[in-house]
Each structure stands twice: as structure tokens, then as C-alpha cells.
Short mmCIF file of C-alpha atoms and ligand atoms in Angstrom, two decimals:
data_model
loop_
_atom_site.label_atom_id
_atom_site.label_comp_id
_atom_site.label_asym_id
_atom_site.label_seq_id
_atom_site.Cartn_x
_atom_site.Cartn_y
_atom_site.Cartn_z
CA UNK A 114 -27.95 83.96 65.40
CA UNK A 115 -26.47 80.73 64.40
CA UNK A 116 -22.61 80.96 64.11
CA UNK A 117 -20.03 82.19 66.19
CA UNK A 118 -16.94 83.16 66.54
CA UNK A 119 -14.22 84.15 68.95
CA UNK A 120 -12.24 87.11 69.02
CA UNK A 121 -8.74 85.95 70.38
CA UNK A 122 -6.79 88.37 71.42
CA UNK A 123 -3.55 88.66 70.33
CA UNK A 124 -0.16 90.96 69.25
CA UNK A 125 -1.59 93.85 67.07
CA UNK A 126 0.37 97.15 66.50
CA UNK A 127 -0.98 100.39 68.31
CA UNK A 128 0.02 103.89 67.43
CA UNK A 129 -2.02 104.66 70.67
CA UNK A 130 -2.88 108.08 71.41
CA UNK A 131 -0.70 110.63 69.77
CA UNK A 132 -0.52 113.15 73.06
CA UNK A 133 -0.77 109.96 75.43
CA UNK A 134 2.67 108.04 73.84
CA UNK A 135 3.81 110.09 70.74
CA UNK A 136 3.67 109.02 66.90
CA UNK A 137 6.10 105.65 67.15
CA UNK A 138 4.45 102.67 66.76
CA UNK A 139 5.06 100.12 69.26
CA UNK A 140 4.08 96.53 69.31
CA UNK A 141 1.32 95.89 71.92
CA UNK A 142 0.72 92.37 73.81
CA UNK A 143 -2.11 92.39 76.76
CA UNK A 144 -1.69 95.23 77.55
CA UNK A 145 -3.81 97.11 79.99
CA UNK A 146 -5.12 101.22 78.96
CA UNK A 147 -7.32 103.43 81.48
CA UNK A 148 -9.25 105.50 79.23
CA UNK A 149 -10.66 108.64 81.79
CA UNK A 150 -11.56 111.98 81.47
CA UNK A 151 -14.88 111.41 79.30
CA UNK A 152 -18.34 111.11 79.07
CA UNK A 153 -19.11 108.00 77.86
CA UNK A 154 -22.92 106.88 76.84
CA UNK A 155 -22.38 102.94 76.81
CA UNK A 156 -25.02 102.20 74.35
CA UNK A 157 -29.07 102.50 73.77
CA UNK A 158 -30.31 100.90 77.18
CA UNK A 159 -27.06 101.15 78.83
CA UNK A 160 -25.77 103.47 81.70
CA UNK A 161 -24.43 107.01 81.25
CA UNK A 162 -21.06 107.93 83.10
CA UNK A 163 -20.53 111.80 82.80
CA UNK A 164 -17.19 111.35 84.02
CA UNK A 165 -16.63 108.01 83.00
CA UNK A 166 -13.47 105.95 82.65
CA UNK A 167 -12.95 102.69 80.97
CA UNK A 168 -9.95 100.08 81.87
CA UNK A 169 -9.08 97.89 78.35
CA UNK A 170 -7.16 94.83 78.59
CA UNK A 171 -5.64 94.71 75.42
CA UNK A 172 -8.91 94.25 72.77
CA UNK A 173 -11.32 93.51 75.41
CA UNK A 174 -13.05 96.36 77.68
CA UNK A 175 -12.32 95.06 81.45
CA UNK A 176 -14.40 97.62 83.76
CA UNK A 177 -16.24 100.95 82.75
CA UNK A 178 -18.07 102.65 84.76
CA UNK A 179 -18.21 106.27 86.93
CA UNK A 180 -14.27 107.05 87.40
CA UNK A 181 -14.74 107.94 91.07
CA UNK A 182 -15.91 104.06 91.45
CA UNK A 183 -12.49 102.23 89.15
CA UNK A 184 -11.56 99.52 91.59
CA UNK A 185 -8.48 99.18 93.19
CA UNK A 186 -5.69 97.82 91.20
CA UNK A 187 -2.15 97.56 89.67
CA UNK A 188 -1.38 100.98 87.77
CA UNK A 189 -2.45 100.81 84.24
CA UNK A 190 0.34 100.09 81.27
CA UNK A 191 -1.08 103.51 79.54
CA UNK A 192 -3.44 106.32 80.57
CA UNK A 193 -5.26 107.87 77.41
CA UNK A 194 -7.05 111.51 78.97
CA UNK A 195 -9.83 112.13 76.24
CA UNK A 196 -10.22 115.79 77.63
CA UNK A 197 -13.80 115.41 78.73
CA UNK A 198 -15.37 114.15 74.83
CA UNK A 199 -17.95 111.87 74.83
CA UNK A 200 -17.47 108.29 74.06
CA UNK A 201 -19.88 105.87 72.30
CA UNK A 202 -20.08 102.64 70.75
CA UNK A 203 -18.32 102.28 67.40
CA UNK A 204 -21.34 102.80 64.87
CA UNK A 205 -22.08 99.39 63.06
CA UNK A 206 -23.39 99.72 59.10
CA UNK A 207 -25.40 96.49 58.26
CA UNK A 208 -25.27 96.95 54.39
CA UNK A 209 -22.38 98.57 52.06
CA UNK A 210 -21.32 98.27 48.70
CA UNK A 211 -17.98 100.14 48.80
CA UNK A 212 -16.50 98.13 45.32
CA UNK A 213 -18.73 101.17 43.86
CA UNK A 214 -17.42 103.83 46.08
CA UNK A 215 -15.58 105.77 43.23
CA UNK A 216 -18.79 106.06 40.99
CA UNK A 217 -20.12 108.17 43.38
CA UNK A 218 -22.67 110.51 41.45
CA UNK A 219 -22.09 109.32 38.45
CA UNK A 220 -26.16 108.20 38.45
CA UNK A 221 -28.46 110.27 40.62
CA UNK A 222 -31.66 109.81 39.49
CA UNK A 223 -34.65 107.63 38.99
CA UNK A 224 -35.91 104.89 40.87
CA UNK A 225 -34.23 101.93 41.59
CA UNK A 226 -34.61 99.91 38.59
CA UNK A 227 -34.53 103.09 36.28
CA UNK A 228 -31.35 104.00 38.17
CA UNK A 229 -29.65 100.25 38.12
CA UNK A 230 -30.20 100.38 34.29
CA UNK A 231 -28.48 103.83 33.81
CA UNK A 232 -26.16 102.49 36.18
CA UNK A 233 -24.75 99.46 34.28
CA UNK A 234 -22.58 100.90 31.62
CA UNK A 235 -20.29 102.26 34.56
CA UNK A 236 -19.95 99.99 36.70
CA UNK A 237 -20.74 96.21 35.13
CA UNK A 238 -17.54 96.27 33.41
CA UNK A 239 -15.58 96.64 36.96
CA UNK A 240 -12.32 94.47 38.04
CA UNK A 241 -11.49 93.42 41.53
CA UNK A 242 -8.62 95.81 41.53
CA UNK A 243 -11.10 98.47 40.51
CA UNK A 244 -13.21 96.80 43.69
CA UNK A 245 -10.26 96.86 46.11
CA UNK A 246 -9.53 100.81 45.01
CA UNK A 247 -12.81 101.89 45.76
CA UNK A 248 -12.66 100.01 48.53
CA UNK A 249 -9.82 102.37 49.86
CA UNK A 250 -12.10 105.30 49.70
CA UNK A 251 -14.97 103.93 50.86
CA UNK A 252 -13.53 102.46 54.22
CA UNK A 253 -11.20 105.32 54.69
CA UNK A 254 -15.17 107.27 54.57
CA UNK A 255 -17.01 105.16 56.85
CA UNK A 256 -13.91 105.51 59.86
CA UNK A 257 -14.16 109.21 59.50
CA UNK A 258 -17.66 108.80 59.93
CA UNK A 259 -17.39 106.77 63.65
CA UNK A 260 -18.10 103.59 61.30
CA UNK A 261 -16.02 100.67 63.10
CA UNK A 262 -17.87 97.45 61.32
CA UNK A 263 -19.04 97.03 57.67
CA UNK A 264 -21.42 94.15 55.98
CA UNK A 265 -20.20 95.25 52.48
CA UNK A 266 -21.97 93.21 49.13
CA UNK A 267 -19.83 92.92 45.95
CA UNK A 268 -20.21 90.87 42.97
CA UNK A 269 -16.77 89.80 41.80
CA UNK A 270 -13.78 89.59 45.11
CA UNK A 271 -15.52 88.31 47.78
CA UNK A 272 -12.72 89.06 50.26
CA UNK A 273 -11.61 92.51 48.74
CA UNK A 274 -12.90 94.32 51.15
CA UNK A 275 -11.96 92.34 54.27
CA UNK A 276 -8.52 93.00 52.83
CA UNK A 277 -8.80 96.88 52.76
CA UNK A 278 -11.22 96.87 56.02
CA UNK A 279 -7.89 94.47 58.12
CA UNK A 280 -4.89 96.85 56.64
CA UNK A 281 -6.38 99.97 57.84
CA UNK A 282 -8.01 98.65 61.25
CA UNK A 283 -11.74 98.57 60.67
CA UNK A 284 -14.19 95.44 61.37
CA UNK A 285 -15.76 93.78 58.28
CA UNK A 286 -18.37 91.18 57.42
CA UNK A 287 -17.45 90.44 53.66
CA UNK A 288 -18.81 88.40 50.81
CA UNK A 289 -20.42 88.54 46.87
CA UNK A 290 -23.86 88.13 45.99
CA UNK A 291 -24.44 85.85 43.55
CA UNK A 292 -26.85 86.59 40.41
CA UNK A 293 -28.43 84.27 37.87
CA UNK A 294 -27.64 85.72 34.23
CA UNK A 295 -31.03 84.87 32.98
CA UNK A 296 -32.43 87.94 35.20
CA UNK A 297 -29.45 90.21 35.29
CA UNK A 298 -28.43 90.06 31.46
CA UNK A 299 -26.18 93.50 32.83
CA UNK A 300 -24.18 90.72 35.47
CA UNK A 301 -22.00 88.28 34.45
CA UNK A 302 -22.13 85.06 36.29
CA UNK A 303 -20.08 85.18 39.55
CA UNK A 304 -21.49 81.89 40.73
CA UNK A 305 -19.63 79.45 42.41
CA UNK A 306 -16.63 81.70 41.91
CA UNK A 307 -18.00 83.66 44.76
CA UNK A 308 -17.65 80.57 47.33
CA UNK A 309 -14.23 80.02 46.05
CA UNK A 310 -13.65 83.79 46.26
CA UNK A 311 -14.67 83.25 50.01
CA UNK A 312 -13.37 80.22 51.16
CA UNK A 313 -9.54 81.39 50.03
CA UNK A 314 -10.55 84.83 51.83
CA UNK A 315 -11.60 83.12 54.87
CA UNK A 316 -8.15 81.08 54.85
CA UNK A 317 -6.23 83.97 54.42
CA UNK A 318 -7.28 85.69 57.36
CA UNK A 319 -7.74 82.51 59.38
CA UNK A 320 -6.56 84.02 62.33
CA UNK A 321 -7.92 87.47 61.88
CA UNK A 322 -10.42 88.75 64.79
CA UNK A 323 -11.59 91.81 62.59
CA UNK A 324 -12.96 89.87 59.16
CA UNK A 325 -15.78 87.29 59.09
CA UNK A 326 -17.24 86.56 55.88
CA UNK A 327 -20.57 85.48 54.48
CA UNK A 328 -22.20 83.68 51.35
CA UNK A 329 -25.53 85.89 49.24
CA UNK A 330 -27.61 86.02 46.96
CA UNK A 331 -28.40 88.88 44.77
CA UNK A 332 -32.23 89.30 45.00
CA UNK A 333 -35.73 87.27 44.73
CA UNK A 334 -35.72 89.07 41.28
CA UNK A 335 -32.13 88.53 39.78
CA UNK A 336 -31.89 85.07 41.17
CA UNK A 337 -33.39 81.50 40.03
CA UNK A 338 -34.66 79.82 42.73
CA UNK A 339 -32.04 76.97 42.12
CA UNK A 340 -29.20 79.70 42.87
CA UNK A 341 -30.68 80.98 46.13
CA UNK A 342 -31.19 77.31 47.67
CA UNK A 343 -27.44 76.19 46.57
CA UNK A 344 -25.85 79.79 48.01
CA UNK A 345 -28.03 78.80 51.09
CA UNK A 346 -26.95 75.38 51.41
CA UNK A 347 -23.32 76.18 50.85
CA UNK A 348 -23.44 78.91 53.54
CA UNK A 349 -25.15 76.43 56.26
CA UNK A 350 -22.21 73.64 55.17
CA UNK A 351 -19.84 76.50 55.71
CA UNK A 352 -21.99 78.13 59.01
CA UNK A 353 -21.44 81.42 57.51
CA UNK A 354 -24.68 84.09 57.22
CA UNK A 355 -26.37 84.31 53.99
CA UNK A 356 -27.12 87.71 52.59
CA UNK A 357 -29.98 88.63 50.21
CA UNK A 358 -31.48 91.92 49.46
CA UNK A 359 -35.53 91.51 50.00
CA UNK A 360 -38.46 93.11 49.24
CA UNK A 361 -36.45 96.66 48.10
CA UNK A 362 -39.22 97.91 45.16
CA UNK A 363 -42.73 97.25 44.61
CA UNK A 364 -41.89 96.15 41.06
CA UNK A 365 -39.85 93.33 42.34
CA UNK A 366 -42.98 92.28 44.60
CA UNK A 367 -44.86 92.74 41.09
CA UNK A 368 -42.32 90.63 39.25
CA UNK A 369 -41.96 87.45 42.14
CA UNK A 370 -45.72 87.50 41.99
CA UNK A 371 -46.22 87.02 38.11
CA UNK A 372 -43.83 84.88 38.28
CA UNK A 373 -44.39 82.02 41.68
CA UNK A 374 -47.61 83.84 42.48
CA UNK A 375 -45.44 84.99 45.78
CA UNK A 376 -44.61 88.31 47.91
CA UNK A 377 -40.42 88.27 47.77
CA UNK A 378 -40.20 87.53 51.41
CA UNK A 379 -42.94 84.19 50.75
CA UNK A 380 -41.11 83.27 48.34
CA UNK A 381 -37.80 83.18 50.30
CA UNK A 382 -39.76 81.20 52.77
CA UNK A 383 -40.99 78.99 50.53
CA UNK A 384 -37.17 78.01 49.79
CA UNK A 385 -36.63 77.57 53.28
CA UNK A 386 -34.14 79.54 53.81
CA UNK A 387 -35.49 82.04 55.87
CA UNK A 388 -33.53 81.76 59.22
CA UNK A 389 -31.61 83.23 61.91
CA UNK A 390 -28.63 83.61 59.78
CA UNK A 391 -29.91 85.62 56.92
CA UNK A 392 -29.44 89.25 56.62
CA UNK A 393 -32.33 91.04 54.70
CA UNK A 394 -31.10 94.31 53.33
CA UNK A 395 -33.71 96.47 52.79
CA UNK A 396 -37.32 95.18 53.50
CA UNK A 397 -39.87 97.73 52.61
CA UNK A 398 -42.57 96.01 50.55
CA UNK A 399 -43.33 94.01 53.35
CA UNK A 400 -47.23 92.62 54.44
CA UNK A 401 -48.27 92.10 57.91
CA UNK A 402 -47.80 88.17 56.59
CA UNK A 403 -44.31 88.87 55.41
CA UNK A 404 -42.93 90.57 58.71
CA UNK A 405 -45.10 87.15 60.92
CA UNK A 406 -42.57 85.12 58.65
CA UNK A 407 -39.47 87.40 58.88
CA UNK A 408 -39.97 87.33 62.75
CA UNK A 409 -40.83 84.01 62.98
CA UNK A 410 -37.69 83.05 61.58
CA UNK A 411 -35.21 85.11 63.64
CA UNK A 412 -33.57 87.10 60.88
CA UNK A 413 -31.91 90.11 61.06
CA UNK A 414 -33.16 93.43 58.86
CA UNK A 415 -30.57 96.42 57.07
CA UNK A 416 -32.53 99.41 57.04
CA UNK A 417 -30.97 101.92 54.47
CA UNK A 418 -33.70 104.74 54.75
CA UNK A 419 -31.26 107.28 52.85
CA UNK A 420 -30.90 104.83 49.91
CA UNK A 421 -34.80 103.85 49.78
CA UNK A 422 -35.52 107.47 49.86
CA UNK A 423 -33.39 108.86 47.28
CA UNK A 424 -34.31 105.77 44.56
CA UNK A 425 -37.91 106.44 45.34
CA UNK A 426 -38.48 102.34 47.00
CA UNK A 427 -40.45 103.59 50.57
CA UNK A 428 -39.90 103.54 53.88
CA UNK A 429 -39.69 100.58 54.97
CA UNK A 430 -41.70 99.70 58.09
CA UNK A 431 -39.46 99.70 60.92
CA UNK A 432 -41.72 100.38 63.93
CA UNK A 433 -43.33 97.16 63.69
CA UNK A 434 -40.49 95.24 62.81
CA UNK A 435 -39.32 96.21 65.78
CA UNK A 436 -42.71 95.89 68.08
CA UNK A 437 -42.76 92.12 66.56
CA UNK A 438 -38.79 91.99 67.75
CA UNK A 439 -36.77 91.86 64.24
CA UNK A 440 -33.67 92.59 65.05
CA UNK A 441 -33.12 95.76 62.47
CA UNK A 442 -29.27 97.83 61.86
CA UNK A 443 -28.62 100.53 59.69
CA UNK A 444 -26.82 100.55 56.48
CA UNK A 445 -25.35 102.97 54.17
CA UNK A 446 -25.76 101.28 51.09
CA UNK A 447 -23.60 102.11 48.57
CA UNK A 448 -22.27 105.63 47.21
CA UNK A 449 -24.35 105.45 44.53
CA UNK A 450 -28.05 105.23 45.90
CA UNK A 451 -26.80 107.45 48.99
CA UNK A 452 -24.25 108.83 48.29
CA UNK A 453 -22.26 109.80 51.82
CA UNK A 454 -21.42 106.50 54.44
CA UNK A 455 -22.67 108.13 57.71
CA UNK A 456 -24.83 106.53 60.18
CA UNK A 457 -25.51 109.80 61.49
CA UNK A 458 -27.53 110.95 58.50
CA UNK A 459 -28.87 107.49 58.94
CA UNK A 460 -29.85 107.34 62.64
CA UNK A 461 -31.51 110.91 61.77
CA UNK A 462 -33.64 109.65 58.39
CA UNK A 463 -34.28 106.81 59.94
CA UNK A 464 -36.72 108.83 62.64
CA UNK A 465 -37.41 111.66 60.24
CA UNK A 466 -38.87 109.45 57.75
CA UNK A 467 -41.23 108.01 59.67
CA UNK A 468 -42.62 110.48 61.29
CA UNK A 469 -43.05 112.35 57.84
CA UNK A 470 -44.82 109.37 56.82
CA UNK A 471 -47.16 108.92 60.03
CA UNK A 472 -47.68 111.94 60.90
CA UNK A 473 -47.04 110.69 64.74
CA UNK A 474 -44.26 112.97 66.36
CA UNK A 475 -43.64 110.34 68.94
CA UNK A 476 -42.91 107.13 65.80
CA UNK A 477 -39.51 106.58 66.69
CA UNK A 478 -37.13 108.61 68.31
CA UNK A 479 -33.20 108.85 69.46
CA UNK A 480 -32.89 105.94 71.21
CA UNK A 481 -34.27 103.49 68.76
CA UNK A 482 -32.52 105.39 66.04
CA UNK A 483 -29.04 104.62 68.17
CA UNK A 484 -29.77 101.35 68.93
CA UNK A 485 -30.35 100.34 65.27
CA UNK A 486 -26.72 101.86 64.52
CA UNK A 487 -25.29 99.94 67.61
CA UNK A 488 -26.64 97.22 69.57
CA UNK A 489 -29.29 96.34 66.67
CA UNK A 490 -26.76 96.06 64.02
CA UNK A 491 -24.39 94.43 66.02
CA UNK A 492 -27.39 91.88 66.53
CA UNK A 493 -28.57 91.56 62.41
CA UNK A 494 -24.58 90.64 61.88
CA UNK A 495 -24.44 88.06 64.61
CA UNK A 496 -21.74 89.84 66.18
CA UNK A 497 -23.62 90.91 69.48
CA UNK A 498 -21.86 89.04 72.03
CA UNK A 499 -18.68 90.98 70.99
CA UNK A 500 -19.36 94.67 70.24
CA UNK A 501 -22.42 97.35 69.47
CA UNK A 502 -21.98 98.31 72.95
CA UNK A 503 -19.69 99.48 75.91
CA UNK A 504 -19.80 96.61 78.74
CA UNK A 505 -17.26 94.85 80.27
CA UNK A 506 -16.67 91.63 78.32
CA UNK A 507 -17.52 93.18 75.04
CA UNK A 508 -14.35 94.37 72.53
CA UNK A 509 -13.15 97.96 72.64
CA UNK A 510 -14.83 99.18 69.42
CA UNK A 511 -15.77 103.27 70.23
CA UNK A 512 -15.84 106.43 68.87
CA UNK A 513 -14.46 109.71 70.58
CA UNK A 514 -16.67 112.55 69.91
CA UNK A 515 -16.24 116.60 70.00
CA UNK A 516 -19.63 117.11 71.24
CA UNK A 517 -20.45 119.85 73.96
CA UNK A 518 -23.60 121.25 75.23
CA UNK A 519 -24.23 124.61 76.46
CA UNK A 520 -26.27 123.47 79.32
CA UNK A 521 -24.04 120.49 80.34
CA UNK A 522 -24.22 116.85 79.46
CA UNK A 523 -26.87 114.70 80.25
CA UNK A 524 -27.72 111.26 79.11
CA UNK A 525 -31.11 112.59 76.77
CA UNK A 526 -28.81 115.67 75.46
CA UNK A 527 -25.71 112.92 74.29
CA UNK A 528 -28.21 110.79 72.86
CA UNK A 529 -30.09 113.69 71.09
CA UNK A 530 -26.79 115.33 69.99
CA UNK A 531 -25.14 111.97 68.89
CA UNK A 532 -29.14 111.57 66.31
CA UNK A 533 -30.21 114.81 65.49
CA UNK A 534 -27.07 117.16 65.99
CA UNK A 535 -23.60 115.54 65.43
CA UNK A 536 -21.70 114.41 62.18
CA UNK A 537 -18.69 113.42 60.93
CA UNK A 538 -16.56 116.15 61.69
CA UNK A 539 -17.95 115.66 65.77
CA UNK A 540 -15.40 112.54 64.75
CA UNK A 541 -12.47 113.25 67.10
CA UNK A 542 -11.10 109.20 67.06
CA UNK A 543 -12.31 105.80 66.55
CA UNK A 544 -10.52 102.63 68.17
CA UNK A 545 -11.23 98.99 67.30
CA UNK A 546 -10.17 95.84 68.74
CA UNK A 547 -8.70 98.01 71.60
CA UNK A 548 -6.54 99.81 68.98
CA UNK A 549 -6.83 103.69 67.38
CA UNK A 550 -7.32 103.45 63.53
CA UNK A 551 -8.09 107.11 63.26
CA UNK A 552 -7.01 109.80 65.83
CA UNK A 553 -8.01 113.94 65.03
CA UNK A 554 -7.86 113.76 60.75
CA UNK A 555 -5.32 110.94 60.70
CA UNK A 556 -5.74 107.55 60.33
CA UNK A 557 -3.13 105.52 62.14
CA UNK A 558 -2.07 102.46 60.02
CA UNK A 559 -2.11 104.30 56.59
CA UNK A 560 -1.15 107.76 55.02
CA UNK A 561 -4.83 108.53 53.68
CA UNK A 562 -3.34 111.19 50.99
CA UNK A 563 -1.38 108.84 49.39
CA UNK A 564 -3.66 106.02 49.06
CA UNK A 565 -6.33 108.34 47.76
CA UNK A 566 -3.67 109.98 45.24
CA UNK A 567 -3.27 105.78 44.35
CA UNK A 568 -6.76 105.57 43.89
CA UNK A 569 -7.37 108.68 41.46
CA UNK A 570 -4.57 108.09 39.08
CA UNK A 571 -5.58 104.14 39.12
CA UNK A 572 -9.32 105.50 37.40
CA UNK A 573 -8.07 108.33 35.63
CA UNK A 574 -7.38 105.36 32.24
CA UNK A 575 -11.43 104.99 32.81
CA UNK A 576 -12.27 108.55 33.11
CA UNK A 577 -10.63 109.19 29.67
CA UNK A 578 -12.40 106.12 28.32
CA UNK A 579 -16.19 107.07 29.65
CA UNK A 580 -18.56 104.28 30.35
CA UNK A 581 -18.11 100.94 28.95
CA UNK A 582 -21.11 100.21 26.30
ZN1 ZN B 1176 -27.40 96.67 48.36
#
């Protein structure tokens, strides 16, 4: 991937482990935390330490490995004993939408286009404080699910969710996608407010490690060709990724075609702005043509098999994205089109679905199902020199999981548990950055009943008004 950026360490408050240093926070500056007592599966391809201990220099993981091999060295700042659970990567979801979050269910049902039209009167008419309230629930969601990073799409408040994501700990890739009003008579315009939208947001946390931000585009179908070239151009001046969703229905491959004679994904290429900064969310109506250009360009791929599923798009075809070496993550989607924010249900679909489909029991399986929620999308957000995995070097972003197995842990049982078996309420804690944002039903930086209390009474005024017209 194109850009970069570094993750400088820095002060940061940790609550820390509750039964390791008790409830007071406590300012925290390089510190160094032996993490021991656990099981730790360090990612897809990496090693499995049954009793496993990991040494943390403040954000950054300094030595993991087999605890009777922890090198000699000065005695840790903190212990933190995770009473033999099982530690994994934090779970990475490519492709969000979590301004929507509190319209859960309010449209289940036909496909996507059916289901964005019945969709419109409720949530079209939507503020940015509306945006950041959802928000609140939906990132409060994805933690308790093992979620530690978020690509998340709005249309109006670019940096709304970065804001939420930072104040209660969790790792975000933010932006808008813009829309051109002559295909998406539901949208207003939010082009260029988006780019100034993100450019304050990216000034404002400037010297934030957790947010990065991105410029998008709706979709081939709700966007003139004008407005996908200028988002693109504005995102290469600003080295930010772009975002687009691509190829999602067959009526939007029936649509680019009557209208440039193009598949969505030659069409994009026929912009030029197919490249190793774009994130593709979605992807299913894709020819053997489409994925030579998609790999030949280095971009990275959202899978949301729950969401393509339920608003009847496909399944999009992941095996040989990933046999022609497209990077490809997981994503949620939003809580509309889903309508839960777990990468479990994901990592499971994601093999289920194909194998449904193929009729091949061996299309697929745990590993590649894990490495799309870690490594994979840590690789489609251009964030893979930093976390999706458990290595020295890389930034302490894991989950700690209840998960025991009558015949003992192995390294194919964790992985099968962690895809077919476990859930959010496996969820025991979830650190970022070297820091615990969620510890046994609480999180750490925020009193969850309270902000969710905020949230309800702030849409109860809509609830007595119904859907906007
Ligand atoms: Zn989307």
C-alpha cells in the first residue's frame, strides 16, 4: 500500500488490568507489562505458544514467545496473569457504517436496491450528531465483539467516528463517501464538504496514533465519473486511501454497462484509479477480467458475506481473489444489511458460504477465514506493518478470550474454536495501543450505561416523529 504512517508512542492513560493494579487510573509513559499465563495464537501463519507470555513496551509488543524461553531482563513495570485464556490478534473490520447503527432493523428485507429505497425515509434525513450517537453504539458493539480497528463509511461527518472510535480506545480508519445527486436523488450532495470534513478531522487528531482517515466515493452507480476522478485526485494530493464500494449487485453491473458499456470494476479502471490505495468494499459481480485488473493493481478487497447474503447480492468470489493474491478483510457492514458487528459470524459465513455454494468441503477453511479478519484486513487498510498480528515490532492490539477445550489446547482446536465455535461473549478483554479499552463487561475509558441511556433519549424526538417523508 501506498501511505504510511507511524505510530509514536506516547503518554496515554491505562486503567490496566482490574485484578493486576485495581480500578484507579494512572497515567502510563513507556512503560514495560509481561503479559503470561495464556495461550496465545499469534495470528494465521504465525506460531502457537500454549503457555505463552508477551513483554509490551508501552504500545509496542517487545518479545512473545513460549514463557519458559522470556529472556533475561530487568523485572517488568506490571505483570498482567490472564489465567490461562487464549490470546489473539485484535479482529480488524474492513467496512462499517456505524452513523446507521441505531436504525438497526428498522428495514430487513429485499435486496439491496429494494432495501436502500425502503431505507431512505429513515435514515437520509440524518445529522452528524445523529451520526456521532450511533456511533456510540456501534463502536461500544464492535469492542465487545474483539473488534480493535474499524474502516467505517458515512456520508455527512467525515471524522465522527474517529472521534467516538479515540474517546473510548478503539483504532479507526474514517472518512465520507461522496455521491453525485444526479444518481442518488435520496442523497444530498456531501461533495467537497467531505474533504473539508476530513482535512479539519485529520488536524484535530494530528497527533493521534489510533485515527487515520481516508477520502471515497459512493459507488460506480451513484457517482459521475467526474466525482470519482476528483475524490481520487484529492486523496493522492492528500496520500490518504480512497474508498469505493464495487461491483456489490448485478443491477449495478447492468446499470455501468448501459450506461459506459463497462463491468463496475472496468470502469473504475478506465478512470485510473484503480491502485494500491483503494479499498473495494464488497466485490461480488466480479469476471475473471475484473479480478486480472483488481490484482493487477494491488488493491485491497472488504468482504461482507453476512451483508451480501442477507440483501440477496452473492457471494462474492473470495477463493480466487485470494489464489490471484488480493489482499481481502472482513467487514461488518452496517447494522442495517447485517445487522450484529461480529467478525466471528463473519470469519464463520465467510467459509460457510462458500462451501454451500461449491459444494467443495475443503473451499476455504479456519485459517483463511482468520487471516481475512487479521493479517488480511490489516493488509486491505494499509495498516500491516503495525497490527493484524502478534510479533514483536507490531502494536499491542489483542483480544483475551474465555475459550477452553475439553481435550486441551492445540493450535488447529484455537483456530477452529476462535471460526466455528466462539462469539462475543468468549470476549473476556480487548487492549489496543498497549492499553485495555474493555476488561470482563466493562469498558475502561467510558461508563457504557450512561452513554447508551444518552443515546436513547437523544432518538426518542425521532421515534415519536416516524420516518421523515
Ligand atoms: Zn457499505
Amino acid at each position: 500500500m501506498g501511505w504510511s504512517r507511524s505510530d509514536p508512542p506516547g503518554f496515554r492513560i491505562d486503567r490496566g488490568l482490574s485484578h493486576c493494579v485495581g480500578p484507579a487510573y494512572r497515567v502510563a509513559c513507556l512503560m514495560r507489562v509481561l503479559i503470561e499465563n495464556a495461550a496465545i495464537l499469534t495470528g494465521p501463519s504465525g506460531p502457537f505458544h500454549p503457555d505463552g507470555a508477551l513483554l509490551l513496551d508501552d504500545s509496542q509488543i517487545a518479545w512473545i514467545g513460549d514463557a519458559a524461553d522470556r529472556p533475561e531482563g530487568p523485572e517488568p513495570d506490571r505483570r498482567m496473569d490472564l489465567g490461562r485464556r487464549v490470546v489473539i490478534p485484535g479482529l480488524i473490520n474492513t467496512h462499517a457504517h456505524a452513523g446507521l447503527s441505531s436504525h438497526r432493523g428498522c428495514c430487513d428485507d429485499g435486496d439491496l436496491f429494494e432495501w436502500a429505497g425502503a431505507l431512505a425515509p429513515h435514515t437520509s434525513h440524518l445529522s452528524v450528531e445523529d451520526n456521532r450517537q450511533s456511533c456510540h453504539l456501534a463502536v461500544m458493539e464492535m469492542v465487545r465483539n474483539g473488534i480493535t480497528t474499524a474502516c467505517d463509511c458515512t456520508r455527512f461527518g467525515a471524522g465522527v467516528f474517529a472521534d467516538v472510535a479515540t474517546e473510548i480506545g478503539m483504532r479507526s480508519l474514517s472518512g465520507a463517501l461522496a455521491n453525485s445527486p444526479e444518481f442518488r436523488p435520496t442523497g444530498r450532495p456531501n461533495w467537497p464538504l467531505a474533504l473539508d470534513e476530513t482535512r479539519a478531522a485529520m488536524q484535530r487528531h494530528a497527533d493521534n496514533a489510533l485515527a487515520r482517515f481516508y477520502l471515497g466515493a459512493h459507488s460506480p452507480y451513484s457517482c459521475t465519473p467526474e466525482l470519482v476522478s476528483e475524490v481520487k485526485s484529492a486523496a493522492e494530493r492528500l496520500s490518504l486511501p480512497f474508498v469505493i464500494h464495487l461491483a456489490e449487485n448485478r443491477r449495478e453491473s447492468d446499470i455501468t454497462t448501459e450506461r459506459y458499456g463497462l463491468s463496475p470494476t472496468a470502469w473504475l479502471g478506465s478512470l485510473g484509479v484503480l491502485d494500491d490505495t483503494c479499498i473495494l468494499a464488497h466485490c461480488v459481480w466480479m469476471s475473471d477480467a475484473d479480478l486480472d485488473l483488481v490484482a493487477a493493481s494491488g488493491a485491497g478487497v472488504s468482504h461482507n458475506p453476512a451483508s451480501n447474503a442477507k440483501l440477496a447480492s452473492g457471494v462474492a468470489p473470495v477463493p480466487t481473489m485470494r489464489t490471484r493474491g488480493i489482499p481481502v478483510g472482513l467487514g461488518t457492514d452496517s447494522t442495517l444489511s447485517n445487522n450484529a458487528l461480529d467478525l466471528f459470524q463473519e470469519m464463520k459465513f465467510s467459509v460457510l458460504l462458500q462451501r454451500a455454494i461449491s459444494l467443495d468441503g475443503f473451499t476455504m477453511n479456519a485459517a483463511a477465514a482468520f487471516e481475512m479478519a487479521t493479517t488480511g484486513g490489516a493488509r486491505v487498510l494499509g495498516w500491516d506493518h503495525a497490527i493484524g498480528q502478534l510479533e514483536a515490532g507490531y502494536t499491542a492490539d489483542l483480544v483475551v478470550l474465555d475459550l477452553d477445550h475439553p481435550l486441551g489446547r492445540t493450535r488447529e482446536r484455537v483456530l477452529s474454536d476462535v471460526v466455528y465455535h466462539a462469539g462475543p461473549a468468549a470476549v473476556h478483554a480487548v487492549m489496543v495501543a498497549g492499553e485495555i479499552i474493555y476488561l470482563d463487561g466493562e469498558f475502561t475509558r467510558i461508563d457504557a450505561m450512561s452513554v447508551t441511556e444518552a443515546v436513547h433519549a437523544h432518538f426518542q424526538q425521532d421515534n415519536e416523529k416516524g420516518p421523515a417523508t
